[in-house]
Amino acid sequence: MSRAALLVLADGRFPAGGHAHSGGAEPAVTAGRIKDAATLETFCRGRLHTAGLVAAGLAAAAAAGHDPLLLDDAADARTPVPALRTTARKLGRQMMRAARATWPSAALDSLATARPRGAHQPVVLGLAARSAGLPPLDAAYAVAYENISGPATAAVRLLSLDPFDATAVLARLAAELDQVAQQATEAALRVAAEGTGALPAASAPLLDLTAQQHAAWPVRLFAS
């Protein structure tokens, strides 16, 4: 295991396409739900404990070696909105290209063949982490962090928010990120005995609704 691989995987400059997505921040800014650092923190906290927890569980399970096709089906079941399924698979395709170039493995090749239109991004990221020699907890950390760093970065562009304030939001959520990563990993380790039903299935209906609405906007800064 090389812990340095986690730095590469979690780096915002890793060419997996995440910079083009706001994680729901763009519609939240437009609706006035995110307007400053305090409301950004509230948004990120809610996202971390719902969508972030679900994604972290899927990633940890993939990193633990569970069947990625079953995990991809589980991701579909936890993503009721077509716009978010489309986004997750598009990001999964981009993550797959970057991961295969960085940490080539038969497991990544097999999933790419089985899901030519893309598997859900957290599943691909978890498999990439496994290919890089990282444990499930590291995969959970990478995905959970991505789920809040994406909206924080987007808010800087959307609101001209001070980047120092956005980074402080992420720092204040560090303890909760620890909690989510641990919870997701514990659930992933139960998959062998309990099946994919052991994985978190927290929901965020407002994120779902606004994602579907955002997909129909004729003009937008972010893809999602």
Coordinates of C-alpha atoms in Angstrom, one line a residue:
M1 CA 0.0 0.0 0.0
S2 CA 1.2 3.5 -0.9
R3 CA -0.6 6.2 1.0
A4 CA 0.8 8.7 -1.6
A5 CA -1.7 7.1 -4.0
L6 CA -4.5 8.5 -2.0
L7 CA -3.1 12.0 -2.5
V8 CA -3.1 11.4 -6.3
L9 CA -6.6 10.0 -6.3
A10 CA -8.1 12.7 -4.1
D11 CA -6.3 15.6 -5.8
G12 CA -8.7 18.0 -7.5
R13 CA -6.4 18.0 -10.5
F14 CA -6.8 14.3 -11.1
P15 CA -8.3 14.3 -14.6
A16 CA -11.6 12.7 -13.8
G17 CA -13.9 15.5 -14.8
G18 CA -15.1 16.6 -11.4
H19 CA -14.2 20.2 -11.9
A20 CA -17.2 20.6 -14.3
H21 CA -19.8 19.6 -11.7
S22 CA -21.1 21.5 -8.8
G23 CA -22.7 18.7 -6.8
G24 CA -25.9 20.6 -6.6
A25 CA -24.4 23.9 -5.6
E26 CA -25.4 25.8 -8.7
P27 CA -29.2 25.3 -8.3
A28 CA -28.8 25.9 -4.6
V29 CA -27.1 29.2 -5.2
T30 CA -29.7 30.2 -7.8
A31 CA -32.5 29.4 -5.3
G32 CA -30.8 31.4 -2.6
R33 CA -30.1 28.4 -0.3
I34 CA -26.3 29.0 -0.6
K35 CA -25.4 32.7 -0.3
D36 CA -22.4 32.8 2.0
A37 CA -19.9 30.6 3.9
A38 CA -22.5 29.7 6.6
T39 CA -25.1 28.5 4.2
L40 CA -22.4 26.7 2.1
E41 CA -21.4 24.8 5.3
T42 CA -25.0 23.8 5.9
F43 CA -25.4 22.6 2.4
C44 CA -22.1 20.6 2.5
R45 CA -23.0 19.1 5.8
G46 CA -26.3 17.8 4.5
R47 CA -24.7 16.5 1.3
L48 CA -21.9 14.7 3.3
H49 CA -24.3 12.8 5.5
T50 CA -26.6 11.7 2.6
A51 CA -25.2 11.5 -0.9
G52 CA -21.6 11.5 0.5
L53 CA -22.3 8.7 2.8
V54 CA -23.9 6.6 0.1
A55 CA -21.1 7.2 -2.3
A56 CA -18.5 6.5 0.3
G57 CA -20.1 3.1 1.1
L58 CA -20.1 2.1 -2.5
A59 CA -16.5 3.1 -3.0
A60 CA -15.3 1.3 0.1
A61 CA -17.2 -1.8 -0.9
A62 CA -15.5 -1.8 -4.4
A63 CA -12.1 -1.2 -2.7
A64 CA -12.8 -4.2 -0.5
G65 CA -13.2 -6.4 -3.5
H66 CA -16.9 -6.9 -3.8
D67 CA -18.5 -7.5 -7.2
P68 CA -18.5 -4.1 -8.9
L69 CA -21.4 -5.1 -11.1
L70 CA -23.6 -5.8 -8.1
L71 CA -22.4 -2.5 -6.6
D72 CA -23.2 -0.7 -9.7
D73 CA -26.8 -2.1 -9.5
A74 CA -26.9 -1.0 -5.9
A75 CA -25.8 2.5 -6.9
D76 CA -28.6 2.6 -9.5
A77 CA -31.1 1.6 -6.8
R78 CA -29.9 4.5 -4.6
T79 CA -30.0 7.0 -7.4
P80 CA -33.7 7.5 -8.3
V81 CA -33.3 10.6 -10.5
P82 CA -32.3 10.0 -14.2
A83 CA -30.2 13.2 -14.3
L84 CA -28.0 12.0 -11.4
R85 CA -27.7 8.5 -12.8
T86 CA -26.5 10.0 -16.1
T87 CA -24.0 12.3 -14.3
A88 CA -22.7 9.4 -12.1
R89 CA -22.1 7.2 -15.2
K90 CA -20.5 10.1 -17.2
L91 CA -18.1 10.8 -14.3
G92 CA -17.5 7.0 -14.0
R93 CA -16.5 6.9 -17.6
Q94 CA -14.1 9.8 -17.1
M95 CA -12.7 8.3 -13.9
M96 CA -12.2 4.9 -15.6
R97 CA -10.1 6.5 -18.3
A98 CA -7.9 8.3 -15.7
A99 CA -7.7 5.2 -13.5
R100 CA -6.7 2.8 -16.2
A101 CA -4.0 5.2 -17.4
T102 CA -2.7 5.6 -13.8
W103 CA -3.2 2.2 -12.2
P104 CA -3.8 -0.4 -14.9
S105 CA -5.5 -3.5 -13.7
A106 CA -7.6 -6.4 -15.0
A107 CA -10.4 -5.5 -12.7
L108 CA -10.7 -2.0 -14.2
D109 CA -10.5 -3.5 -17.7
S110 CA -13.2 -6.0 -16.9
L111 CA -15.6 -3.3 -15.5
A112 CA -14.9 -1.1 -18.5
T113 CA -15.9 -3.9 -20.8
A114 CA -19.0 -4.8 -18.8
R115 CA -20.2 -1.2 -18.5
P116 CA -19.1 0.5 -21.8
R117 CA -21.4 3.5 -21.1
G118 CA -19.8 3.9 -17.7
A119 CA -20.3 2.5 -14.2
H120 CA -21.3 4.8 -11.3
Q121 CA -18.4 7.0 -10.4
P122 CA -18.0 5.9 -6.7
V123 CA -17.8 2.2 -7.8
V124 CA -15.1 3.1 -10.4
L125 CA -13.2 5.2 -7.8
G126 CA -13.3 2.4 -5.3
L127 CA -12.0 -0.1 -7.8
A128 CA -9.3 2.4 -8.8
A129 CA -8.3 2.7 -5.1
R130 CA -8.0 -1.1 -4.9
S131 CA -5.9 -1.1 -8.1
A132 CA -3.7 1.5 -6.4
G133 CA -3.3 -0.7 -3.3
L134 CA -5.4 1.5 -1.1
P135 CA -7.7 0.1 1.6
P136 CA -11.5 0.6 1.7
L137 CA -11.2 3.4 4.3
D138 CA -9.0 5.5 2.0
A139 CA -11.6 5.0 -0.8
A140 CA -14.3 6.2 1.5
Y141 CA -12.3 9.2 2.5
A142 CA -11.6 10.2 -1.1
V143 CA -15.3 10.0 -2.2
A144 CA -16.6 11.7 1.0
Y145 CA -14.2 14.5 0.6
E146 CA -15.0 14.9 -3.1
N147 CA -18.7 15.2 -2.2
I148 CA -18.1 18.4 -0.3
S149 CA -15.0 19.9 -1.9
G150 CA -16.8 20.0 -5.3
P151 CA -19.7 22.2 -4.1
A152 CA -17.2 24.3 -2.1
T153 CA -15.1 25.0 -5.1
A154 CA -18.2 25.7 -7.2
A155 CA -19.4 28.2 -4.7
V156 CA -16.2 30.2 -5.1
R157 CA -16.9 30.6 -8.8
L158 CA -20.7 31.0 -8.5
L159 CA -20.7 33.6 -5.6
S160 CA -17.2 35.0 -5.9
L161 CA -16.8 33.6 -2.4
D162 CA -13.5 34.1 -0.7
P163 CA -11.5 30.8 -1.3
F164 CA -10.2 31.1 2.3
D165 CA -13.7 31.0 3.6
A166 CA -14.6 28.0 1.4
T167 CA -11.6 26.1 2.6
A168 CA -12.4 26.9 6.2
V169 CA -15.8 25.3 5.6
L170 CA -14.1 22.1 4.6
A171 CA -11.9 22.2 7.6
R172 CA -14.8 22.7 10.0
L173 CA -16.4 19.5 8.5
A174 CA -13.3 17.4 9.0
A175 CA -14.5 15.6 12.1
E176 CA -17.8 14.7 10.4
L177 CA -16.0 13.5 7.3
D178 CA -14.0 11.2 9.6
Q179 CA -17.3 9.9 10.9
V180 CA -18.8 9.4 7.5
A181 CA -15.8 7.6 6.1
Q182 CA -15.7 5.2 9.1
Q183 CA -19.4 4.5 8.9
A184 CA -19.3 3.9 5.2
T185 CA -16.3 1.5 5.6
E186 CA -18.0 -0.5 8.4
A187 CA -21.1 -0.9 6.2
A188 CA -18.9 -2.0 3.3
L189 CA -17.3 -4.7 5.4
R190 CA -20.7 -6.2 6.1
V191 CA -21.5 -6.7 2.4
A192 CA -19.9 -10.2 2.4
A193 CA -22.3 -11.4 5.0
E194 CA -25.4 -9.3 4.3
G195 CA -25.2 -8.3 0.6
T196 CA -25.4 -4.8 -0.8
G197 CA -28.4 -4.1 1.4
A198 CA -25.9 -3.4 4.1
L199 CA -24.7 -0.3 2.3
P200 CA -26.0 3.1 3.3
A201 CA -29.1 4.3 1.5
A202 CA -29.6 7.8 2.9
S203 CA -31.6 10.1 0.6
A204 CA -31.6 13.8 -0.1
P205 CA -34.8 14.5 -2.0
L206 CA -34.1 18.2 -2.5
L207 CA -30.8 17.4 -4.2
D208 CA -32.6 14.9 -6.4
L209 CA -35.3 17.4 -7.4
T210 CA -33.0 20.2 -8.2
A211 CA -30.6 18.0 -10.1
Q212 CA -33.4 17.0 -12.5
Q213 CA -34.5 20.6 -12.9
H214 CA -30.9 21.8 -13.4
A215 CA -30.4 19.3 -16.2
A216 CA -33.1 21.1 -18.2
W217 CA -31.6 24.6 -17.8
P218 CA -30.7 26.0 -21.3
V219 CA -27.8 28.0 -19.8
R220 CA -25.7 26.8 -16.9
L221 CA -22.1 27.1 -15.7
F222 CA -21.7 23.5 -14.5
A223 CA -22.8 20.2 -16.0
S224 CA -24.6 19.2 -12.8

